[in-house]
Amino acid sequence: MNHEIRQRFARVREKRLGTLTAFYGDSGTLADELEREEPAQRIRTYSETTDDEVIGAIRLLGRIRGAVTIIHGPPGCGAAKLEDELRSGGGPWLLTHIEENDSILGADDKLRDAIGRAQRLWKPDIIFILATPVIAINNDDIQSATVEAEELYGIPVVPIFAAGFRSKSPLYGYDLIYHALAKHVLNEEPASDNSERFINLIGTAETRTGNIIRELTAAGISYNNVSGFYTLSDLRRSPGAAASAALDRDDAGYLLAWLEESRGVARLDVPPPIGLTGTHRWLLAAADALDTGAETRNVIEAARTETAETLALQRLGDISVFIDLPPEQAFGIGELVTELGGKVTAFALTHADLTHAPRLREWSRRHNPHVLIEPGQPFEKINALNKWRPDLYIGRSETAVWAAAAGIPAASVDAVDIYGFQGALALAGLFGKALRNQALSRYLSAGGSSYREGWLAKSVNWHIKQEVR
């Protein structure tokens, strides 16, 4: 990791973690493949558009308070998500608006003008320069402009060398940002003696933290919140923690690894606090990292007991469940479904990598659910749903509509805070409501599918081929 920090940008996830973004099979087969030295990559001969590393970076950069982000590229780059991020309360943005001549002759002057404008208008704590595919192709000199601006304004001006085509996973955009922050900001901070007793609570762009923060506070566990919306000072404080606990290890993995390897901040190797067992295990790990006393454990145990008693009244029964979420969330909610008496028969994931192999192996020993990896490919999802016909679909609102249109009760989890004991109760209520109120799915399914029978009769992965080298 220290060697990698000296490079311009982080290694892609496909090389570093063996990340796959296309797969169709079962949990055991996927675990076998991920445990190989170099998993076989697959390509789609037909693909719908989906998020890339630039969009992933935009999503995370907008959550850093006191920052201004300059998107160095033509107007179209990043525009698809920029409005959504601004609407969600993200920080200010500028676009250098490079044109055809700039892409050939260079746009250094436009970048310097944009940095100066950002400083005059907002007096930020930090400025990020986000490169785009055009910049990656013409190799515009971002580094010189950032060094000059740092000397002139006395604040960090951090280049993010996104290209949009290096990795197939948008989470690589998070890696690029954490790499840049470690290289240009955190690495410059003096080493801490770790005398303060707190943990880093690390999440990323879309993480809701209300439930878990209330539960940490109730248990008397001190934390530094580096999730949701946070500041540069929160980031700078992170190397002084006793340990780091992630709400999603996929999203925050790069920062967790750097803090551990470069600053000795242990990362808690526990799944996210989702469900009864998952939350209990995560809170106890956080308490152990700070060597808290019996009172903290008593608070955690009492909360677990109270939650278990309520969940006992919200059993799902022997139903089949299709979970369509990023891996850490999917596996955590899958555990909750099992605790409630349901049976997970399929996972639809955004990606999978070496770190997921143990969880997949564990699921394969139960009833070996199907696994479909299909980031932003609704036609693959619809095909799989049509074949597997689960009793309940669990996912996000933008994809739950497809399940409802197929006549399958659907629960959209993005409307609730899924973490902590309270998150377990909210999710259980959401599942029960979806199963009780099936009028919407019956109404939508009456209109028939937008796909023809010939298409649905094809294999889910007929268009996915193994990459030849």
Tab-separated table of C-alpha atoms in Angstrom:
chain	number	residue	atom	x	y	z
A	1	MET	CA	0.000	0.000	0.000
A	2	ASN	CA	2.835	2.441	0.836
A	3	HIS	CA	4.413	1.685	-2.534
A	4	GLU	CA	1.093	2.215	-4.279
A	5	ILE	CA	0.573	5.611	-2.623
A	6	ARG	CA	3.634	6.844	-4.511
A	7	GLN	CA	1.882	6.109	-7.815
A	8	ARG	CA	-0.409	8.597	-9.600
A	9	PHE	CA	-3.517	6.503	-8.974
A	10	ALA	CA	-4.662	3.301	-7.311
A	11	ARG	CA	-4.499	-0.059	-9.024
A	12	VAL	CA	-7.800	-1.172	-10.514
A	13	ARG	CA	-9.928	-3.555	-8.479
A	14	GLU	CA	-9.752	-6.231	-11.159
A	15	LYS	CA	-5.979	-6.497	-10.541
A	16	ARG	CA	-5.908	-5.764	-6.810
A	17	LEU	CA	-8.930	-7.813	-5.678
A	18	GLY	CA	-9.891	-9.940	-8.683
A	19	THR	CA	-13.189	-8.048	-8.997
A	20	LEU	CA	-15.834	-9.575	-11.269
A	21	THR	CA	-18.706	-7.563	-12.741
A	22	ALA	CA	-20.349	-10.392	-14.693
A	23	PHE	CA	-21.279	-13.876	-13.467
A	24	TYR	CA	-24.149	-16.328	-13.488
A	25	GLY	CA	-24.047	-19.450	-11.342
A	26	ASP	CA	-24.219	-20.408	-7.685
A	27	SER	CA	-22.457	-19.312	-4.498
A	28	GLY	CA	-20.057	-22.252	-4.343
A	29	THR	CA	-18.923	-21.912	-7.957
A	30	LEU	CA	-18.330	-18.182	-7.525
A	31	ALA	CA	-16.346	-18.767	-4.308
A	32	ASP	CA	-14.178	-21.312	-6.151
A	33	GLU	CA	-13.506	-18.851	-8.932
A	34	LEU	CA	-12.682	-15.921	-6.646
A	35	GLU	CA	-10.186	-18.038	-4.719
A	36	ARG	CA	-8.147	-18.641	-7.870
A	37	GLU	CA	-4.996	-16.614	-8.304
A	38	GLU	CA	-6.543	-14.691	-11.204
A	39	PRO	CA	-10.322	-15.066	-11.680
A	40	ALA	CA	-11.550	-15.263	-15.267
A	41	GLN	CA	-12.948	-11.930	-16.422
A	42	ARG	CA	-16.063	-11.819	-18.582
A	43	ILE	CA	-17.305	-9.291	-21.093
A	44	ARG	CA	-20.827	-8.452	-22.203
A	45	THR	CA	-21.420	-8.500	-25.946
A	46	TYR	CA	-24.477	-6.373	-25.173
A	47	SER	CA	-24.610	-3.983	-22.218
A	48	GLU	CA	-26.833	-1.218	-20.944
A	49	THR	CA	-25.159	1.892	-19.611
A	50	THR	CA	-24.156	1.926	-15.957
A	51	ASP	CA	-22.102	3.981	-13.515
A	52	ASP	CA	-18.332	4.214	-14.037
A	53	GLU	CA	-15.443	5.358	-11.847
A	54	VAL	CA	-16.094	9.052	-12.634
A	55	ILE	CA	-19.675	8.765	-11.361
A	56	GLY	CA	-18.440	6.853	-8.300
A	57	ALA	CA	-15.958	9.632	-7.577
A	58	ILE	CA	-18.593	12.356	-7.997
A	59	ARG	CA	-20.853	10.534	-5.551
A	60	LEU	CA	-18.185	10.505	-2.828
A	61	LEU	CA	-16.621	13.925	-3.414
A	62	GLY	CA	-19.963	15.664	-2.928
A	63	ARG	CA	-20.092	14.455	0.688
A	64	ILE	CA	-16.911	16.187	1.896
A	65	ARG	CA	-17.905	19.413	3.614
A	66	GLY	CA	-15.804	22.497	2.909
A	67	ALA	CA	-14.600	21.089	-0.410
A	68	VAL	CA	-14.998	22.341	-3.965
A	69	THR	CA	-14.705	19.895	-6.860
A	70	ILE	CA	-13.590	20.989	-10.314
A	71	ILE	CA	-14.550	18.544	-13.056
A	72	HIS	CA	-11.848	18.958	-15.666
A	73	GLY	CA	-13.468	17.954	-18.927
A	74	PRO	CA	-16.162	18.747	-21.490
A	75	PRO	CA	-19.733	19.533	-20.360
A	76	GLY	CA	-21.076	15.996	-20.761
A	77	CYS	CA	-18.643	14.267	-18.401
A	78	GLY	CA	-20.333	13.654	-15.091
A	79	ALA	CA	-23.419	15.699	-15.943
A	80	ALA	CA	-25.715	12.677	-15.609
A	81	LYS	CA	-25.165	12.459	-11.864
A	82	LEU	CA	-24.183	16.020	-11.001
A	83	GLU	CA	-27.757	17.275	-10.649
A	84	ASP	CA	-28.617	14.375	-8.320
A	85	GLU	CA	-25.607	15.124	-6.123
A	86	LEU	CA	-26.355	18.836	-5.928
A	87	ARG	CA	-29.972	18.049	-5.046
A	88	SER	CA	-28.812	15.800	-2.210
A	89	GLY	CA	-26.903	18.644	-0.560
A	90	GLY	CA	-23.430	18.063	-2.022
A	91	GLY	CA	-20.690	20.682	-2.098
A	92	PRO	CA	-20.043	23.231	-4.881
A	93	TRP	CA	-18.858	22.148	-8.332
A	94	LEU	CA	-17.169	23.820	-11.256
A	95	LEU	CA	-16.656	22.538	-14.795
A	96	THR	CA	-13.690	23.647	-16.929
A	97	HIS	CA	-15.784	23.144	-20.085
A	98	ILE	CA	-12.946	22.129	-22.368
A	99	GLU	CA	-13.640	22.167	-26.112
A	100	GLU	CA	-12.175	20.444	-29.168
A	101	ASN	CA	-9.122	22.711	-29.429
A	102	ASP	CA	-8.451	22.345	-25.703
A	103	SER	CA	-8.431	18.568	-25.987
A	104	ILE	CA	-5.603	18.877	-28.536
A	105	LEU	CA	-3.626	21.916	-27.352
A	106	GLY	CA	-4.240	21.502	-23.613
A	107	ALA	CA	-6.535	23.270	-21.174
A	108	ASP	CA	-4.117	24.240	-18.401
A	109	ASP	CA	-5.233	27.879	-18.439
A	110	LYS	CA	-8.893	26.930	-18.023
A	111	LEU	CA	-8.006	24.715	-15.088
A	112	ARG	CA	-5.984	27.470	-13.381
A	113	ASP	CA	-8.846	29.930	-13.919
A	114	ALA	CA	-11.321	27.474	-12.393
A	115	ILE	CA	-9.119	26.941	-9.318
A	116	GLY	CA	-8.825	30.695	-8.817
A	117	ARG	CA	-12.578	31.139	-9.177
A	118	ALA	CA	-13.278	28.371	-6.663
A	119	GLN	CA	-10.973	30.034	-4.151
A	120	ARG	CA	-12.560	33.476	-4.608
A	121	LEU	CA	-16.179	32.292	-4.440
A	122	TRP	CA	-16.096	29.722	-1.645
A	123	LYS	CA	-12.779	29.954	0.288
A	124	PRO	CA	-12.743	26.133	0.579
A	125	ASP	CA	-10.691	23.954	2.928
A	126	ILE	CA	-9.689	21.730	0.007
A	127	ILE	CA	-10.099	21.695	-3.778
A	128	PHE	CA	-10.378	18.481	-5.785
A	129	ILE	CA	-9.542	18.308	-9.495
A	130	LEU	CA	-11.461	15.401	-11.022
A	131	ALA	CA	-10.065	14.240	-14.363
A	132	THR	CA	-12.383	12.745	-16.986
A	133	PRO	CA	-11.921	10.407	-19.996
A	134	VAL	CA	-10.831	13.228	-22.326
A	135	ILE	CA	-8.110	14.291	-19.878
A	136	ALA	CA	-6.943	10.697	-19.476
A	137	ILE	CA	-6.616	10.395	-23.257
A	138	ASN	CA	-4.804	13.681	-23.960
A	139	ASN	CA	-2.749	13.531	-20.724
A	140	ASP	CA	-3.363	17.152	-19.706
A	141	ASP	CA	-0.895	18.392	-17.071
A	142	ILE	CA	-3.052	18.576	-13.943
A	143	GLN	CA	-0.191	18.048	-11.503
A	144	SER	CA	1.619	21.326	-12.256
A	145	ALA	CA	-1.557	23.377	-11.827
A	146	THR	CA	-2.330	21.766	-8.461
A	147	VAL	CA	1.198	22.321	-7.105
A	148	GLU	CA	1.112	25.993	-8.132
A	149	ALA	CA	-2.340	26.483	-6.580
A	150	GLU	CA	-1.313	24.889	-3.267
A	151	GLU	CA	1.622	27.268	-2.973
A	152	LEU	CA	-0.552	30.246	-3.940
A	153	TYR	CA	-3.594	29.581	-1.725
A	154	GLY	CA	-2.139	27.509	1.125
A	155	ILE	CA	-4.758	24.749	0.970
A	156	PRO	CA	-4.641	21.190	-0.399
A	157	VAL	CA	-5.433	21.016	-4.132
A	158	VAL	CA	-5.822	17.331	-4.866
A	159	PRO	CA	-5.844	15.709	-8.344
A	160	ILE	CA	-8.104	12.668	-8.882
A	161	PHE	CA	-6.914	10.782	-11.956
A	162	ALA	CA	-10.189	9.172	-13.015
A	163	ALA	CA	-10.402	7.913	-16.582
A	164	GLY	CA	-13.829	6.299	-16.812
A	165	PHE	CA	-12.536	3.198	-18.563
A	166	ARG	CA	-9.804	1.639	-16.409
A	167	SER	CA	-12.157	-0.416	-14.253
A	168	LYS	CA	-15.642	-1.813	-14.768
A	169	SER	CA	-16.528	-1.086	-11.128
A	170	PRO	CA	-17.696	2.416	-10.091
A	171	LEU	CA	-16.273	1.695	-6.626
A	172	TYR	CA	-12.861	2.215	-8.173
A	173	GLY	CA	-13.795	5.909	-8.071
A	174	TYR	CA	-13.817	5.647	-4.261
A	175	ASP	CA	-10.375	4.016	-4.342
A	176	LEU	CA	-9.046	6.877	-6.474
A	177	ILE	CA	-10.280	9.457	-3.963
A	178	TYR	CA	-8.957	7.630	-0.895
A	179	HIS	CA	-5.641	7.078	-2.683
A	180	ALA	CA	-5.392	10.808	-3.473
A	181	LEU	CA	-6.358	11.821	0.066
A	182	ALA	CA	-3.784	9.447	1.551
A	183	LYS	CA	-1.092	10.654	-0.847
A	184	HIS	CA	-1.704	14.411	-0.722
A	185	VAL	CA	-3.362	15.046	2.662
A	186	LEU	CA	-3.183	12.264	5.256
A	187	ASN	CA	0.378	11.234	4.412
A	188	GLU	CA	1.514	14.777	5.185
A	189	GLU	CA	0.053	14.691	8.694
A	190	PRO	CA	2.445	13.996	11.610
A	191	ALA	CA	2.207	10.482	13.061
A	192	SER	CA	-0.207	10.174	15.994
A	193	ASP	CA	0.554	8.392	19.257
A	194	ASN	CA	-2.970	6.875	19.148
A	195	SER	CA	-3.501	8.034	22.743
A	196	GLU	CA	-7.116	9.032	22.072
A	197	ARG	CA	-9.554	6.174	22.549
A	198	PHE	CA	-12.022	6.261	19.686
A	199	ILE	CA	-12.862	4.288	16.566
A	200	ASN	CA	-13.264	5.591	13.043
A	201	LEU	CA	-16.789	5.036	11.734
A	202	ILE	CA	-16.126	4.829	8.005
A	203	GLY	CA	-18.806	4.817	5.337
A	204	THR	CA	-19.138	6.466	1.961
A	205	ALA	CA	-21.546	8.375	-0.184
A	206	GLU	CA	-24.948	6.897	0.530
A	207	THR	CA	-24.413	5.608	4.070
A	208	ARG	CA	-27.087	6.421	6.644
A	209	THR	CA	-25.538	6.570	10.110
A	210	GLY	CA	-28.348	7.697	12.409
A	211	ASN	CA	-29.150	4.283	13.910
A	212	ILE	CA	-25.604	3.088	14.473
A	213	ILE	CA	-24.479	6.434	15.916
A	214	ARG	CA	-27.312	6.318	18.461
A	215	GLU	CA	-26.313	2.784	19.408
A	216	LEU	CA	-22.606	3.652	19.710
A	217	THR	CA	-23.509	6.641	21.874
A	218	ALA	CA	-25.833	4.592	24.069
A	219	ALA	CA	-23.057	2.036	24.612
A	220	GLY	CA	-20.505	4.735	25.447
A	221	ILE	CA	-18.267	3.968	22.451
A	222	SER	CA	-16.419	7.069	21.196
A	223	TYR	CA	-16.182	7.504	17.440
A	224	ASN	CA	-14.917	9.752	14.667
A	225	ASN	CA	-17.586	9.895	11.973
A	226	VAL	CA	-16.036	9.593	8.495
A	227	SER	CA	-19.234	8.630	6.717
A	228	GLY	CA	-22.202	10.319	5.098
A	229	PHE	CA	-21.256	14.019	5.150
A	230	TYR	CA	-17.954	14.760	6.875
A	231	THR	CA	-15.184	17.361	6.934
A	232	LEU	CA	-11.491	17.488	6.146
A	233	SER	CA	-10.761	17.699	9.885
A	234	ASP	CA	-12.653	14.414	10.415
A	235	LEU	CA	-10.408	12.774	7.815
A	236	ARG	CA	-7.279	14.253	9.351
A	237	ARG	CA	-8.280	12.895	12.742
A	238	SER	CA	-8.670	9.327	11.425
A	239	PRO	CA	-4.980	8.237	11.702
A	240	GLY	CA	-5.196	8.833	15.475
A	241	ALA	CA	-7.937	6.243	16.075
A	242	ALA	CA	-7.494	2.997	17.964
A	243	ALA	CA	-9.327	1.122	15.207
A	244	SER	CA	-11.529	1.618	12.161
A	245	ALA	CA	-14.973	0.069	11.732
A	246	ALA	CA	-16.598	0.136	8.307
A	247	LEU	CA	-20.297	0.221	7.568
A	248	ASP	CA	-19.451	-1.187	4.148
A	249	ARG	CA	-16.001	-2.712	3.713
A	250	ASP	CA	-16.328	-2.701	-0.083
A	251	ASP	CA	-16.741	1.054	-0.272
A	252	ALA	CA	-14.195	1.983	2.403
A	253	GLY	CA	-11.677	-0.831	1.903
A	254	TYR	CA	-8.897	1.310	0.434
A	255	LEU	CA	-8.912	3.808	3.296
A	256	LEU	CA	-9.152	1.001	5.883
A	257	ALA	CA	-6.107	-0.730	4.376
A	258	TRP	CA	-4.033	2.461	4.220
A	259	LEU	CA	-4.818	3.449	7.805
A	260	GLU	CA	-3.834	-0.014	9.030
A	261	GLU	CA	-0.673	-0.465	6.987
A	262	SER	CA	0.641	3.116	7.156
A	263	ARG	CA	-0.622	4.364	10.517
A	264	GLY	CA	-1.204	1.188	12.528
A	265	VAL	CA	-4.957	1.777	12.890
A	266	ALA	CA	-6.427	-1.723	13.128
A	267	ARG	CA	-9.426	-2.441	10.923
A	268	LEU	CA	-12.193	-4.475	12.469
A	269	ASP	CA	-12.640	-7.475	10.206
A	270	VAL	CA	-16.356	-7.915	10.831
A	271	PRO	CA	-19.324	-7.732	8.446
A	272	PRO	CA	-21.491	-4.597	8.594
A	273	PRO	CA	-23.974	-4.019	11.449
A	274	ILE	CA	-27.037	-5.343	9.620
A	275	GLY	CA	-29.570	-7.620	11.274
A	276	LEU	CA	-29.660	-8.947	14.818
A	277	THR	CA	-26.493	-11.050	14.814
A	278	GLY	CA	-24.574	-8.717	12.509
A	279	THR	CA	-25.213	-5.640	14.665
A	280	HIS	CA	-24.455	-7.499	17.885
A	281	ARG	CA	-21.153	-8.827	16.496
A	282	TRP	CA	-20.127	-5.414	15.090
A	283	LEU	CA	-20.860	-3.471	18.297
A	284	LEU	CA	-18.988	-6.010	20.420
A	285	ALA	CA	-15.973	-5.774	18.085
A	286	ALA	CA	-16.016	-1.969	18.414
A	287	ALA	CA	-16.252	-2.254	22.198
A	288	ASP	CA	-13.382	-4.757	22.322
A	289	ALA	CA	-11.190	-2.473	20.190
A	290	LEU	CA	-11.488	0.214	22.881
A	291	ASP	CA	-11.286	-2.281	25.743
A	292	THR	CA	-14.489	-0.943	27.279
A	293	GLY	CA	-15.901	-2.310	30.492
A	294	ALA	CA	-18.810	-4.543	31.415
A	295	GLU	CA	-21.287	-1.666	31.350
A	296	THR	CA	-20.858	-1.250	27.584
A	297	ARG	CA	-21.408	-4.953	27.001
A	298	ASN	CA	-24.495	-4.922	29.207
A	299	VAL	CA	-26.006	-2.100	27.118
A	300	ILE	CA	-25.321	-4.001	23.888
A	301	GLU	CA	-26.734	-7.269	25.242
A	302	ALA	CA	-29.866	-5.534	26.517
A	303	ALA	CA	-30.468	-3.914	23.120
A	304	ARG	CA	-29.981	-7.264	21.401
A	305	THR	CA	-32.461	-9.014	23.702
A	306	GLU	CA	-35.110	-6.333	23.242
A	307	THR	CA	-34.705	-6.429	19.444
A	308	ALA	CA	-34.856	-10.242	19.350
A	309	GLU	CA	-38.135	-10.224	21.260
A	310	THR	CA	-39.703	-7.835	18.747
A	311	LEU	CA	-38.345	-9.704	15.722
A	312	ALA	CA	-39.835	-12.935	17.062
A	313	LEU	CA	-43.245	-11.419	16.280
A	314	GLN	CA	-42.292	-10.612	12.670
A	315	ARG	CA	-41.356	-14.009	11.250
A	316	LEU	CA	-41.351	-14.393	7.478
A	317	GLY	CA	-42.149	-18.066	7.308
A	318	ASP	CA	-40.703	-20.439	4.747
A	319	ILE	CA	-40.558	-18.063	1.764
A	320	SER	CA	-37.968	-17.737	-1.013
A	321	VAL	CA	-36.184	-14.391	-1.233
A	322	PHE	CA	-34.237	-12.694	-4.058
A	323	ILE	CA	-31.813	-10.025	-2.744
A	324	ASP	CA	-30.557	-7.429	-5.241
A	325	LEU	CA	-27.994	-5.175	-3.532
A	326	PRO	CA	-24.230	-4.544	-3.294
A	327	PRO	CA	-22.452	-7.532	-1.676
A	328	GLU	CA	-21.964	-6.302	1.892
A	329	GLN	CA	-25.576	-5.176	2.155
A	330	ALA	CA	-26.882	-8.258	0.351
A	331	PHE	CA	-25.116	-10.720	2.650
A	332	GLY	CA	-26.074	-8.751	5.774
A	333	ILE	CA	-29.750	-8.572	4.823
A	334	GLY	CA	-29.563	-12.227	3.814
A	335	GLU	CA	-28.552	-13.057	7.391
A	336	LEU	CA	-31.554	-11.124	8.685
A	337	VAL	CA	-33.882	-12.954	6.281
A	338	THR	CA	-32.531	-16.248	7.629
A	339	GLU	CA	-33.008	-15.058	11.215
A	340	LEU	CA	-36.622	-14.287	10.361
A	341	GLY	CA	-37.195	-17.785	8.959
A	342	GLY	CA	-36.973	-16.977	5.235
A	343	LYS	CA	-34.728	-18.659	2.659
A	344	VAL	CA	-32.412	-16.704	0.365
A	345	THR	CA	-32.552	-18.429	-3.012
A	346	ALA	CA	-30.719	-15.817	-5.110
A	347	PHE	CA	-28.360	-12.869	-4.842
A	348	ALA	CA	-28.048	-10.227	-7.581
A	349	LEU	CA	-24.814	-8.345	-6.846
A	350	THR	CA	-23.109	-5.303	-8.325
A	351	HIS	CA	-19.735	-7.070	-8.186
A	352	ALA	CA	-17.801	-9.703	-6.247
A	353	ASP	CA	-14.132	-10.038	-5.343
A	354	LEU	CA	-11.701	-12.083	-3.279
A	355	THR	CA	-12.907	-10.561	-0.002
A	356	HIS	CA	-16.385	-12.024	-0.577
A	357	ALA	CA	-15.233	-15.612	-1.080
A	358	PRO	CA	-15.596	-16.613	2.627
A	359	ARG	CA	-19.178	-15.313	2.823
A	360	LEU	CA	-20.093	-17.016	-0.455
A	361	ARG	CA	-18.541	-20.259	0.789
A	362	GLU	CA	-20.623	-19.980	3.936
A	363	TRP	CA	-23.812	-19.511	1.888
A	364	SER	CA	-22.894	-22.463	-0.334
A	365	ARG	CA	-22.868	-24.716	2.739
A	366	ARG	CA	-26.445	-23.714	3.547
A	367	HIS	CA	-28.507	-24.042	0.377
A	368	ASN	CA	-26.099	-22.651	-2.256
A	369	PRO	CA	-28.228	-19.767	-3.604
A	370	HIS	CA	-27.980	-18.577	-7.205
A	371	VAL	CA	-25.685	-15.608	-7.830
A	372	LEU	CA	-26.114	-13.097	-10.636
A	373	ILE	CA	-23.616	-10.247	-10.995
A	374	GLU	CA	-25.255	-7.563	-13.124
A	375	PRO	CA	-24.421	-3.913	-12.378
A	376	GLY	CA	-27.041	-1.772	-14.106
A	377	GLN	CA	-28.348	-4.523	-16.402
A	378	PRO	CA	-32.118	-4.751	-15.792
A	379	PHE	CA	-32.743	-7.124	-18.691
A	380	GLU	CA	-30.553	-9.742	-16.978
A	381	LYS	CA	-32.417	-9.213	-13.719
A	382	ILE	CA	-35.832	-9.510	-15.353
A	383	ASN	CA	-34.805	-12.718	-17.077
A	384	ALA	CA	-33.589	-14.217	-13.788
A	385	LEU	CA	-36.697	-13.138	-11.893
A	386	ASN	CA	-38.879	-14.688	-14.580
A	387	LYS	CA	-37.038	-18.001	-14.195
A	388	TRP	CA	-36.648	-18.154	-10.400
A	389	ARG	CA	-39.981	-16.592	-9.323
A	390	PRO	CA	-39.149	-15.758	-5.673
A	391	ASP	CA	-41.830	-14.993	-3.074
A	392	LEU	CA	-40.149	-11.701	-2.150
A	393	TYR	CA	-37.716	-9.327	-3.869
A	394	ILE	CA	-35.465	-7.044	-1.776
A	395	GLY	CA	-33.560	-4.218	-3.484
A	396	ARG	CA	-33.563	-0.509	-4.275
A	397	SER	CA	-36.558	1.431	-5.505
A	398	GLU	CA	-35.242	1.946	-9.051
A	399	THR	CA	-34.949	-1.835	-9.547
A	400	ALA	CA	-37.814	-3.019	-7.334
A	401	VAL	CA	-40.230	-1.757	-9.984
A	402	TRP	CA	-39.063	-4.546	-12.307
A	403	ALA	CA	-39.886	-7.185	-9.717
A	404	ALA	CA	-43.280	-5.624	-9.041
A	405	ALA	CA	-43.992	-5.562	-12.778
A	406	ALA	CA	-43.265	-9.306	-12.829
A	407	GLY	CA	-45.903	-9.823	-10.119
A	408	ILE	CA	-43.382	-10.342	-7.299
A	409	PRO	CA	-43.847	-8.486	-3.974
A	410	ALA	CA	-40.960	-6.028	-3.652
A	411	ALA	CA	-39.369	-4.263	-0.678
A	412	SER	CA	-37.269	-1.129	-1.367
A	413	VAL	CA	-34.607	-0.714	1.316
A	414	ASP	CA	-33.197	2.653	0.240
A	415	ALA	CA	-35.988	4.435	2.106
A	416	VAL	CA	-34.798	3.184	5.508
A	417	ASP	CA	-31.629	3.195	7.604
A	418	ILE	CA	-30.666	-0.484	7.408
A	419	TYR	CA	-27.939	-0.436	10.078
A	420	GLY	CA	-28.109	-1.285	13.760
A	421	PHE	CA	-30.779	-2.965	15.867
A	422	GLN	CA	-33.303	-0.336	14.828
A	423	GLY	CA	-32.423	-1.011	11.217
A	424	ALA	CA	-33.226	-4.699	11.717
A	425	LEU	CA	-36.662	-3.776	13.041
A	426	ALA	CA	-37.288	-1.350	10.166
A	427	LEU	CA	-36.287	-3.963	7.583
A	428	ALA	CA	-38.462	-6.665	9.140
A	429	GLY	CA	-41.440	-4.281	9.051
A	430	LEU	CA	-40.667	-3.433	5.421
A	431	PHE	CA	-40.597	-7.104	4.403
A	432	GLY	CA	-43.860	-7.843	6.175
A	433	LYS	CA	-45.576	-4.857	4.576
A	434	ALA	CA	-44.471	-5.920	1.087
A	435	LEU	CA	-45.849	-9.435	1.612
A	436	ARG	CA	-49.161	-8.200	3.027
A	437	ASN	CA	-49.798	-5.531	0.395
A	438	GLN	CA	-49.464	-7.197	-3.000
A	439	ALA	CA	-52.041	-5.125	-4.864
A	440	LEU	CA	-49.388	-3.026	-6.644
A	441	SER	CA	-47.464	-6.021	-7.981
A	442	ARG	CA	-50.715	-7.663	-9.156
A	443	TYR	CA	-51.767	-4.456	-10.922
A	444	LEU	CA	-48.405	-3.925	-12.636
A	445	SER	CA	-48.064	-7.539	-13.730
A	446	ALA	CA	-51.472	-7.423	-15.457
A	447	GLY	CA	-49.934	-5.310	-18.213
A	448	GLY	CA	-47.530	-8.071	-19.211
A	449	SER	CA	-43.774	-7.914	-19.663
A	450	SER	CA	-41.991	-5.380	-21.856
A	451	TYR	CA	-39.794	-8.264	-23.064
A	452	ARG	CA	-40.951	-10.836	-25.604
A	453	GLU	CA	-41.190	-14.515	-24.759
A	454	GLY	CA	-38.335	-15.336	-27.132
A	455	TRP	CA	-36.025	-13.017	-25.218
A	456	LEU	CA	-37.080	-14.328	-21.820
A	457	ALA	CA	-36.570	-17.907	-23.030
A	458	LYS	CA	-32.871	-17.244	-23.558
A	459	SER	CA	-30.312	-18.042	-20.863
A	460	VAL	CA	-29.662	-15.179	-18.446
A	461	ASN	CA	-26.015	-15.043	-19.517
A	462	TRP	CA	-26.271	-15.890	-23.217
A	463	HIS	CA	-24.511	-12.641	-24.166
A	464	ILE	CA	-21.672	-12.895	-21.613
A	465	LYS	CA	-18.386	-14.336	-22.878
A	466	GLN	CA	-15.174	-15.191	-21.087
A	467	GLU	CA	-12.358	-12.779	-21.873
A	468	VAL	CA	-9.665	-14.253	-24.124
A	469	ARG	CA	-6.076	-13.157	-23.605
